[in-house]
Amino acid sequence: MTRVVLLVDDDAAVREALAQTLELAEYQPIAAGSFVAAKDHIRADFPGVILSDIRMPGRDGFHLLSYAQEIDPELPVVLLTGEGDIPMAVQAMGQGAFDFLEKPCAAADLLAVLDRAFDARAHIIQQRALKSELERGDPAARLLFGLSPHAEALRERVRSVAPTGAEVLVTGPAGSGISKVAEVVHLMSPVGQGPFVKRAAAGLSVQEFIQACEDAKGGSLFLDEISAMPQSTQYEALDVIERGAGARIIAGTTSDLSAISAEGRFNADLYYRLDVMRVRIPSLAERPEDIPTLFRHYVAQAAEQAGIAEPDVSPEHLAALMASDWPGNARSLMSSAMRFVLGMPEEIAEATDLGLNEQMARVERSLLIAALGRHNGKASDAAKALKLPRKTFYDKLARYQIRPEDYRR
């Protein structure tokens, strides 16, 4: 999300000085000298916050605040007050202003208030986008959370695969929700009203497989961790699928089934038959920007299950979550949310204890992985997207032991 600030002040010198301060802090200022000049930028979908002087010729900061409240009551407006205007600013707070600052104000104080305002706005925009997805009404929107390009691509892939009726192979790292994605494929398929039967492939006998197909008739059979299916059952499964199983077969795995098949440890013919349609679930490391949305969802879920009030999640807490690796992916994040609700967020304390350099290193590693994931493991494209020289990009990959080929689909 772009860090945009609509800066409104009739004093050109003050306006320019504030704009420079904002630019140095990596905000994107939109400068306006009056309410009239600012008015067209104030929209319900405005992605940033408003910083406005109170005293201006014509329509002042109070009028701007009132107008912004009519357009979007949740759009943060920070007001700048001159000497003697404090009572007016307090009045403005009562009318819905996010905060006020007395001029001249220190850059650190200004940026601290804007950071809070921006975090509040980012949360609102995120929640609205999520609500919009949910209102689309399909299972992909209701059950597969996240606002990143990766999350949207996953939903679109599920939407395109589900109606085909073909066999599906769902892949992803441990804890990424393979079973959940498989169920969404089922729900959106032509047999979505039929049964959804789940079976662990490990140790599944031929007789048990045949029975599972019978139980799933008219619906879908999900075979979890298909790579662990016994060899004898693999041959039977291939034969049943070729003859028509009576149920849609959806297989899931955290392993590289292609490599296992090439090594002779999995029936290659069965692999190619299952790999008609593939859905790959990205890791949290590839999409750290989804962590706040997912965590808030899991916190709400955990609080409801525990029968207690949903606790607030601070921006600092979310930043620490995003700095973590999450090798257990969504499952680990869900467990973390439960501990957070119960007052035991120990991994956040651990992340904080690491110190700024280590936390920043973790965030940087996540961003590198996310860029590779977005560009199908193409290092040159990922480097361009991050605006890094190729040598610098490859140096960073080496430092964090990241292999581009691991993120090719």
PDB file of C-alpha atoms in Angstrom, residues 160-394:
ATOM      1  CA  SER A 160     -10.346 -22.191 -12.920  1.00  0.00           C
ATOM      2  CA  VAL A 161      -9.470 -25.766 -11.879  1.00  0.00           C
ATOM      3  CA  ALA A 162     -12.594 -26.635  -9.903  1.00  0.00           C
ATOM      4  CA  PRO A 163     -15.199 -26.701 -12.718  1.00  0.00           C
ATOM      5  CA  THR A 164     -13.167 -29.013 -14.965  1.00  0.00           C
ATOM      6  CA  GLY A 165     -13.911 -32.188 -13.035  1.00  0.00           C
ATOM      7  CA  ALA A 166     -10.388 -33.473 -13.774  1.00  0.00           C
ATOM      8  CA  GLU A 167      -7.992 -34.955 -11.225  1.00  0.00           C
ATOM      9  CA  VAL A 168      -6.163 -32.304  -9.190  1.00  0.00           C
ATOM     10  CA  LEU A 169      -2.780 -32.305  -7.473  1.00  0.00           C
ATOM     11  CA  VAL A 170      -2.533 -29.753  -4.647  1.00  0.00           C
ATOM     12  CA  THR A 171       1.050 -28.983  -3.597  1.00  0.00           C
ATOM     13  CA  GLY A 172       2.530 -26.734  -0.960  1.00  0.00           C
ATOM     14  CA  PRO A 173       4.841 -26.602   2.033  1.00  0.00           C
ATOM     15  CA  ALA A 174       3.957 -28.248   5.349  1.00  0.00           C
ATOM     16  CA  GLY A 175       1.198 -26.442   7.220  1.00  0.00           C
ATOM     17  CA  SER A 176       0.070 -24.413   4.200  1.00  0.00           C
ATOM     18  CA  GLY A 177      -3.495 -25.744   4.189  1.00  0.00           C
ATOM     19  CA  ILE A 178      -3.434 -28.361   1.425  1.00  0.00           C
ATOM     20  CA  SER A 179      -6.529 -30.125   2.774  1.00  0.00           C
ATOM     21  CA  LYS A 180      -8.435 -26.843   2.980  1.00  0.00           C
ATOM     22  CA  VAL A 181      -7.601 -25.896  -0.609  1.00  0.00           C
ATOM     23  CA  ALA A 182      -8.637 -29.383  -1.741  1.00  0.00           C
ATOM     24  CA  GLU A 183     -12.002 -28.912  -0.033  1.00  0.00           C
ATOM     25  CA  VAL A 184     -12.499 -25.544  -1.741  1.00  0.00           C
ATOM     26  CA  VAL A 185     -11.794 -27.213  -5.106  1.00  0.00           C
ATOM     27  CA  HIS A 186     -14.459 -29.776  -4.226  1.00  0.00           C
ATOM     28  CA  LEU A 187     -17.013 -27.172  -3.111  1.00  0.00           C
ATOM     29  CA  MET A 188     -16.606 -25.212  -6.355  1.00  0.00           C
ATOM     30  CA  SER A 189     -16.741 -28.283  -8.593  1.00  0.00           C
ATOM     31  CA  PRO A 190     -19.741 -29.859 -10.364  1.00  0.00           C
ATOM     32  CA  VAL A 191     -19.848 -32.483  -7.564  1.00  0.00           C
ATOM     33  CA  GLY A 192     -19.654 -29.876  -4.795  1.00  0.00           C
ATOM     34  CA  GLN A 193     -22.968 -30.999  -3.315  1.00  0.00           C
ATOM     35  CA  GLY A 194     -21.676 -34.558  -2.966  1.00  0.00           C
ATOM     36  CA  PRO A 195     -19.516 -35.992  -0.160  1.00  0.00           C
ATOM     37  CA  PHE A 196     -15.964 -34.824   0.480  1.00  0.00           C
ATOM     38  CA  VAL A 197     -14.038 -37.799   1.813  1.00  0.00           C
ATOM     39  CA  LYS A 198     -10.520 -37.377   3.218  1.00  0.00           C
ATOM     40  CA  ARG A 199      -8.069 -40.231   3.625  1.00  0.00           C
ATOM     41  CA  ALA A 200      -4.406 -40.289   4.617  1.00  0.00           C
ATOM     42  CA  ALA A 201      -2.552 -42.025   1.771  1.00  0.00           C
ATOM     43  CA  ALA A 202       0.149 -43.387   4.096  1.00  0.00           C
ATOM     44  CA  GLY A 203      -0.608 -47.040   4.841  1.00  0.00           C
ATOM     45  CA  LEU A 204      -3.810 -46.985   2.763  1.00  0.00           C
ATOM     46  CA  SER A 205      -4.470 -50.539   1.601  1.00  0.00           C
ATOM     47  CA  VAL A 206      -6.024 -51.498  -1.721  1.00  0.00           C
ATOM     48  CA  GLN A 207      -9.262 -52.493   0.019  1.00  0.00           C
ATOM     49  CA  GLU A 208      -9.365 -49.241   1.986  1.00  0.00           C
ATOM     50  CA  PHE A 209      -8.812 -47.232  -1.180  1.00  0.00           C
ATOM     51  CA  ILE A 210     -11.656 -49.017  -2.977  1.00  0.00           C
ATOM     52  CA  GLN A 211     -13.923 -48.417   0.034  1.00  0.00           C
ATOM     53  CA  ALA A 212     -12.940 -44.736   0.121  1.00  0.00           C
ATOM     54  CA  CYS A 213     -13.903 -44.388  -3.547  1.00  0.00           C
ATOM     55  CA  GLU A 214     -17.255 -45.978  -2.743  1.00  0.00           C
ATOM     56  CA  ASP A 215     -17.782 -43.589   0.201  1.00  0.00           C
ATOM     57  CA  ALA A 216     -16.941 -40.598  -2.021  1.00  0.00           C
ATOM     58  CA  LYS A 217     -19.116 -41.646  -4.953  1.00  0.00           C
ATOM     59  CA  GLY A 218     -20.830 -38.622  -6.428  1.00  0.00           C
ATOM     60  CA  GLY A 219     -18.370 -36.334  -4.691  1.00  0.00           C
ATOM     61  CA  SER A 220     -14.614 -36.026  -4.174  1.00  0.00           C
ATOM     62  CA  LEU A 221     -11.943 -38.205  -2.570  1.00  0.00           C
ATOM     63  CA  PHE A 222      -8.983 -36.321  -1.127  1.00  0.00           C
ATOM     64  CA  LEU A 223      -5.813 -38.382  -0.671  1.00  0.00           C
ATOM     65  CA  ASP A 224      -3.542 -36.590   1.773  1.00  0.00           C
ATOM     66  CA  GLU A 225       0.233 -36.871   1.235  1.00  0.00           C
ATOM     67  CA  ILE A 226      -0.117 -39.063  -1.818  1.00  0.00           C
ATOM     68  CA  SER A 227       3.669 -39.559  -1.924  1.00  0.00           C
ATOM     69  CA  ALA A 228       3.362 -41.918   1.069  1.00  0.00           C
ATOM     70  CA  MET A 229       0.813 -44.240  -0.578  1.00  0.00           C
ATOM     71  CA  PRO A 230       1.985 -47.887  -0.655  1.00  0.00           C
ATOM     72  CA  GLN A 231       3.177 -49.121  -4.059  1.00  0.00           C
ATOM     73  CA  SER A 232       0.467 -51.781  -4.356  1.00  0.00           C
ATOM     74  CA  THR A 233      -2.242 -49.192  -3.703  1.00  0.00           C
ATOM     75  CA  GLN A 234      -0.675 -46.849  -6.259  1.00  0.00           C
ATOM     76  CA  TYR A 235      -1.156 -49.443  -9.003  1.00  0.00           C
ATOM     77  CA  GLU A 236      -4.748 -50.036  -7.912  1.00  0.00           C
ATOM     78  CA  ALA A 237      -5.435 -46.294  -7.759  1.00  0.00           C
ATOM     79  CA  LEU A 238      -4.145 -45.813 -11.309  1.00  0.00           C
ATOM     80  CA  ASP A 239      -6.337 -48.656 -12.558  1.00  0.00           C
ATOM     81  CA  VAL A 240      -9.436 -47.357 -10.754  1.00  0.00           C
ATOM     82  CA  ILE A 241      -8.909 -43.803 -12.029  1.00  0.00           C
ATOM     83  CA  GLU A 242      -8.426 -45.067 -15.590  1.00  0.00           C
ATOM     84  CA  ARG A 243     -11.672 -47.062 -15.376  1.00  0.00           C
ATOM     85  CA  GLY A 244     -13.563 -44.259 -13.614  1.00  0.00           C
ATOM     86  CA  ALA A 245     -13.512 -43.973  -9.840  1.00  0.00           C
ATOM     87  CA  GLY A 246     -17.043 -42.632  -9.501  1.00  0.00           C
ATOM     88  CA  ALA A 247     -15.566 -39.776  -7.473  1.00  0.00           C
ATOM     89  CA  ARG A 248     -13.290 -36.901  -8.309  1.00  0.00           C
ATOM     90  CA  ILE A 249      -9.755 -37.643  -7.108  1.00  0.00           C
ATOM     91  CA  ILE A 250      -7.871 -34.778  -5.450  1.00  0.00           C
ATOM     92  CA  ALA A 251      -4.376 -35.569  -4.180  1.00  0.00           C
ATOM     93  CA  GLY A 252      -2.200 -33.467  -1.906  1.00  0.00           C
ATOM     94  CA  THR A 253       1.510 -33.524  -1.174  1.00  0.00           C
ATOM     95  CA  THR A 254       4.281 -31.501   0.428  1.00  0.00           C
ATOM     96  CA  SER A 255       6.874 -33.497  -1.526  1.00  0.00           C
ATOM     97  CA  ASP A 256       8.284 -32.987  -5.008  1.00  0.00           C
ATOM     98  CA  LEU A 257       6.301 -35.751  -6.662  1.00  0.00           C
ATOM     99  CA  SER A 258       8.051 -35.223  -9.976  1.00  0.00           C
ATOM    100  CA  ALA A 259      11.476 -35.900  -8.428  1.00  0.00           C
ATOM    101  CA  ILE A 260      10.199 -38.881  -6.441  1.00  0.00           C
ATOM    102  CA  SER A 261       8.696 -40.366  -9.610  1.00  0.00           C
ATOM    103  CA  ALA A 262      11.928 -39.815 -11.542  1.00  0.00           C
ATOM    104  CA  GLU A 263      13.784 -41.690  -8.787  1.00  0.00           C
ATOM    105  CA  GLY A 264      11.367 -44.619  -9.082  1.00  0.00           C
ATOM    106  CA  ARG A 265       9.886 -44.119  -5.600  1.00  0.00           C
ATOM    107  CA  PHE A 266       6.441 -43.239  -6.911  1.00  0.00           C
ATOM    108  CA  ASN A 267       4.466 -44.654  -9.817  1.00  0.00           C
ATOM    109  CA  ALA A 268       5.206 -42.256 -12.683  1.00  0.00           C
ATOM    110  CA  ASP A 269       2.014 -43.114 -14.562  1.00  0.00           C
ATOM    111  CA  LEU A 270      -0.081 -42.322 -11.477  1.00  0.00           C
ATOM    112  CA  TYR A 271       1.824 -39.070 -11.000  1.00  0.00           C
ATOM    113  CA  TYR A 272       1.123 -37.925 -14.559  1.00  0.00           C
ATOM    114  CA  ARG A 273      -2.529 -38.950 -14.221  1.00  0.00           C
ATOM    115  CA  LEU A 274      -2.942 -36.976 -10.985  1.00  0.00           C
ATOM    116  CA  ASP A 275      -1.043 -33.978 -12.318  1.00  0.00           C
ATOM    117  CA  VAL A 276      -3.741 -33.110 -14.869  1.00  0.00           C
ATOM    118  CA  MET A 277      -4.527 -29.956 -12.914  1.00  0.00           C
ATOM    119  CA  ARG A 278      -2.109 -28.551 -10.330  1.00  0.00           C
ATOM    120  CA  VAL A 279      -2.739 -26.011  -7.608  1.00  0.00           C
ATOM    121  CA  ARG A 280       0.346 -24.698  -5.803  1.00  0.00           C
ATOM    122  CA  ILE A 281      -0.052 -23.015  -2.412  1.00  0.00           C
ATOM    123  CA  PRO A 282       2.615 -20.354  -1.743  1.00  0.00           C
ATOM    124  CA  SER A 283       4.420 -20.331   1.599  1.00  0.00           C
ATOM    125  CA  LEU A 284       3.997 -17.468   4.061  1.00  0.00           C
ATOM    126  CA  ALA A 285       7.605 -16.530   3.344  1.00  0.00           C
ATOM    127  CA  GLU A 286       6.558 -15.785  -0.248  1.00  0.00           C
ATOM    128  CA  ARG A 287       3.689 -13.545   0.830  1.00  0.00           C
ATOM    129  CA  PRO A 288       4.536 -11.885   4.160  1.00  0.00           C
ATOM    130  CA  GLU A 289       2.064  -9.105   3.385  1.00  0.00           C
ATOM    131  CA  ASP A 290      -0.762 -11.622   3.996  1.00  0.00           C
ATOM    132  CA  ILE A 291       0.380 -12.362   7.553  1.00  0.00           C
ATOM    133  CA  PRO A 292      -1.560  -9.467   9.192  1.00  0.00           C
ATOM    134  CA  THR A 293      -4.825 -10.467   7.484  1.00  0.00           C
ATOM    135  CA  LEU A 294      -4.407 -14.150   8.323  1.00  0.00           C
ATOM    136  CA  PHE A 295      -3.317 -13.485  11.900  1.00  0.00           C
ATOM    137  CA  ARG A 296      -6.261 -11.181  12.636  1.00  0.00           C
ATOM    138  CA  HIS A 297      -8.615 -13.803  11.201  1.00  0.00           C
ATOM    139  CA  TYR A 298      -7.096 -16.547  13.356  1.00  0.00           C
ATOM    140  CA  VAL A 299      -7.184 -14.291  16.443  1.00  0.00           C
ATOM    141  CA  ALA A 300     -10.909 -13.661  15.908  1.00  0.00           C
ATOM    142  CA  GLN A 301     -11.462 -17.399  15.445  1.00  0.00           C
ATOM    143  CA  ALA A 302      -9.451 -18.311  18.538  1.00  0.00           C
ATOM    144  CA  ALA A 303     -11.178 -15.697  20.691  1.00  0.00           C
ATOM    145  CA  GLU A 304     -14.582 -17.001  19.628  1.00  0.00           C
ATOM    146  CA  GLN A 305     -13.554 -20.583  20.389  1.00  0.00           C
ATOM    147  CA  ALA A 306     -12.159 -19.563  23.786  1.00  0.00           C
ATOM    148  CA  GLY A 307     -15.245 -17.495  24.574  1.00  0.00           C
ATOM    149  CA  ILE A 308     -13.242 -14.355  25.374  1.00  0.00           C
ATOM    150  CA  ALA A 309     -13.043 -10.827  23.958  1.00  0.00           C
ATOM    151  CA  GLU A 310     -10.903 -10.441  20.849  1.00  0.00           C
ATOM    152  CA  PRO A 311      -7.660  -8.661  21.857  1.00  0.00           C
ATOM    153  CA  ASP A 312      -6.226  -5.772  19.845  1.00  0.00           C
ATOM    154  CA  VAL A 313      -3.214  -6.548  17.657  1.00  0.00           C
ATOM    155  CA  SER A 314      -0.661  -3.733  17.631  1.00  0.00           C
ATOM    156  CA  PRO A 315       1.309  -2.700  14.520  1.00  0.00           C
ATOM    157  CA  GLU A 316       4.509  -3.648  16.389  1.00  0.00           C
ATOM    158  CA  HIS A 317       3.169  -7.135  16.991  1.00  0.00           C
ATOM    159  CA  LEU A 318       2.278  -7.548  13.333  1.00  0.00           C
ATOM    160  CA  ALA A 319       5.726  -6.281  12.291  1.00  0.00           C
ATOM    161  CA  ALA A 320       7.355  -8.902  14.497  1.00  0.00           C
ATOM    162  CA  LEU A 321       5.122 -11.588  12.977  1.00  0.00           C
ATOM    163  CA  MET A 322       6.159 -10.518   9.489  1.00  0.00           C
ATOM    164  CA  ALA A 323       9.817 -10.704  10.523  1.00  0.00           C
ATOM    165  CA  SER A 324       9.444 -14.381  11.450  1.00  0.00           C
ATOM    166  CA  ASP A 325      10.153 -17.246   9.035  1.00  0.00           C
ATOM    167  CA  TRP A 326       7.024 -19.374   9.755  1.00  0.00           C
ATOM    168  CA  PRO A 327       8.359 -22.711   8.473  1.00  0.00           C
ATOM    169  CA  GLY A 328       5.074 -24.234   9.674  1.00  0.00           C
ATOM    170  CA  ASN A 329       3.129 -21.709   7.560  1.00  0.00           C
ATOM    171  CA  ALA A 330      -0.592 -21.143   8.234  1.00  0.00           C
ATOM    172  CA  ARG A 331      -0.775 -23.922  10.803  1.00  0.00           C
ATOM    173  CA  SER A 332       1.978 -22.311  12.888  1.00  0.00           C
ATOM    174  CA  LEU A 333       0.399 -18.868  12.515  1.00  0.00           C
ATOM    175  CA  MET A 334      -2.923 -20.288  13.709  1.00  0.00           C
ATOM    176  CA  SER A 335      -1.245 -21.768  16.787  1.00  0.00           C
ATOM    177  CA  SER A 336       0.464 -18.445  17.410  1.00  0.00           C
ATOM    178  CA  ALA A 337      -2.898 -16.676  17.271  1.00  0.00           C
ATOM    179  CA  MET A 338      -4.317 -19.051  19.873  1.00  0.00           C
ATOM    180  CA  ARG A 339      -1.348 -18.406  22.163  1.00  0.00           C
ATOM    181  CA  PHE A 340      -1.744 -14.664  21.596  1.00  0.00           C
ATOM    182  CA  VAL A 341      -5.407 -14.797  22.582  1.00  0.00           C
ATOM    183  CA  LEU A 342      -4.479 -16.749  25.708  1.00  0.00           C
ATOM    184  CA  GLY A 343      -1.720 -14.255  26.574  1.00  0.00           C
ATOM    185  CA  MET A 344       1.288 -16.368  25.577  1.00  0.00           C
ATOM    186  CA  PRO A 345       2.838 -14.797  22.428  1.00  0.00           C
ATOM    187  CA  GLU A 346       6.329 -16.105  23.129  1.00  0.00           C
ATOM    188  CA  GLU A 347       7.655 -16.124  19.569  1.00  0.00           C
ATOM    189  CA  ILE A 348       6.971 -12.388  19.273  1.00  0.00           C
ATOM    190  CA  ALA A 349       9.130 -11.749  22.293  1.00  0.00           C
ATOM    191  CA  GLU A 350      11.795 -13.913  20.706  1.00  0.00           C
ATOM    192  CA  ALA A 351      11.613 -11.924  17.468  1.00  0.00           C
ATOM    193  CA  THR A 352      11.844  -8.662  19.399  1.00  0.00           C
ATOM    194  CA  ASP A 353      14.808  -9.950  21.423  1.00  0.00           C
ATOM    195  CA  LEU A 354      16.678 -10.592  18.194  1.00  0.00           C
ATOM    196  CA  GLY A 355      17.364  -6.905  17.771  1.00  0.00           C
ATOM    197  CA  LEU A 356      16.660  -4.602  14.850  1.00  0.00           C
ATOM    198  CA  ASN A 357      19.346  -5.980  12.492  1.00  0.00           C
ATOM    199  CA  GLU A 358      18.162  -9.567  12.796  1.00  0.00           C
ATOM    200  CA  GLN A 359      14.500  -8.578  12.470  1.00  0.00           C
ATOM    201  CA  MET A 360      15.305  -6.510   9.370  1.00  0.00           C
ATOM    202  CA  ALA A 361      17.276  -9.426   7.939  1.00  0.00           C
ATOM    203  CA  ARG A 362      14.257 -11.687   8.346  1.00  0.00           C
ATOM    204  CA  VAL A 363      11.984  -9.162   6.654  1.00  0.00           C
ATOM    205  CA  GLU A 364      14.513  -8.741   3.808  1.00  0.00           C
ATOM    206  CA  ARG A 365      14.700 -12.506   3.326  1.00  0.00           C
ATOM    207  CA  SER A 366      10.891 -12.696   3.168  1.00  0.00           C
ATOM    208  CA  LEU A 367      10.773  -9.931   0.559  1.00  0.00           C
ATOM    209  CA  LEU A 368      13.385 -11.681  -1.600  1.00  0.00           C
ATOM    210  CA  ILE A 369      11.412 -14.925  -1.468  1.00  0.00           C
ATOM    211  CA  ALA A 370       8.158 -13.096  -2.198  1.00  0.00           C
ATOM    212  CA  ALA A 371       9.690 -11.448  -5.284  1.00  0.00           C
ATOM    213  CA  LEU A 372      10.985 -14.789  -6.576  1.00  0.00           C
ATOM    214  CA  GLY A 373       7.584 -16.361  -6.002  1.00  0.00           C
ATOM    215  CA  ARG A 374       5.801 -13.579  -7.901  1.00  0.00           C
ATOM    216  CA  HIS A 375       8.188 -13.977 -10.842  1.00  0.00           C
ATOM    217  CA  ASN A 376       8.188 -17.773 -11.014  1.00  0.00           C
ATOM    218  CA  GLY A 377      11.758 -18.077  -9.713  1.00  0.00           C
ATOM    219  CA  LYS A 378      13.219 -15.784 -12.398  1.00  0.00           C
ATOM    220  CA  ALA A 379      15.986 -13.988 -10.540  1.00  0.00           C
ATOM    221  CA  SER A 380      16.517 -11.237 -13.124  1.00  0.00           C
ATOM    222  CA  ASP A 381      12.815 -10.291 -13.098  1.00  0.00           C
ATOM    223  CA  ALA A 382      12.707 -10.390  -9.295  1.00  0.00           C
ATOM    224  CA  ALA A 383      15.783  -8.151  -9.096  1.00  0.00           C
ATOM    225  CA  LYS A 384      14.146  -5.621 -11.433  1.00  0.00           C
ATOM    226  CA  ALA A 385      10.949  -5.649  -9.389  1.00  0.00           C
ATOM    227  CA  LEU A 386      12.939  -4.887  -6.227  1.00  0.00           C
ATOM    228  CA  LYS A 387      14.991  -2.266  -8.115  1.00  0.00           C
ATOM    229  CA  LEU A 388      18.239  -3.988  -7.177  1.00  0.00           C
ATOM    230  CA  PRO A 389      21.343  -4.458  -9.329  1.00  0.00           C
ATOM    231  CA  ARG A 390      21.637  -8.108 -10.347  1.00  0.00           C
ATOM    232  CA  LYS A 391      24.923  -8.576  -8.478  1.00  0.00           C
ATOM    233  CA  THR A 392      23.432  -7.132  -5.285  1.00  0.00           C
ATOM    234  CA  PHE A 393      20.376  -9.346  -5.667  1.00  0.00           C
ATOM    235  CA  TYR A 394      22.459 -12.498  -6.146  1.00  0.00           C
TER     236      TYR A 394
END
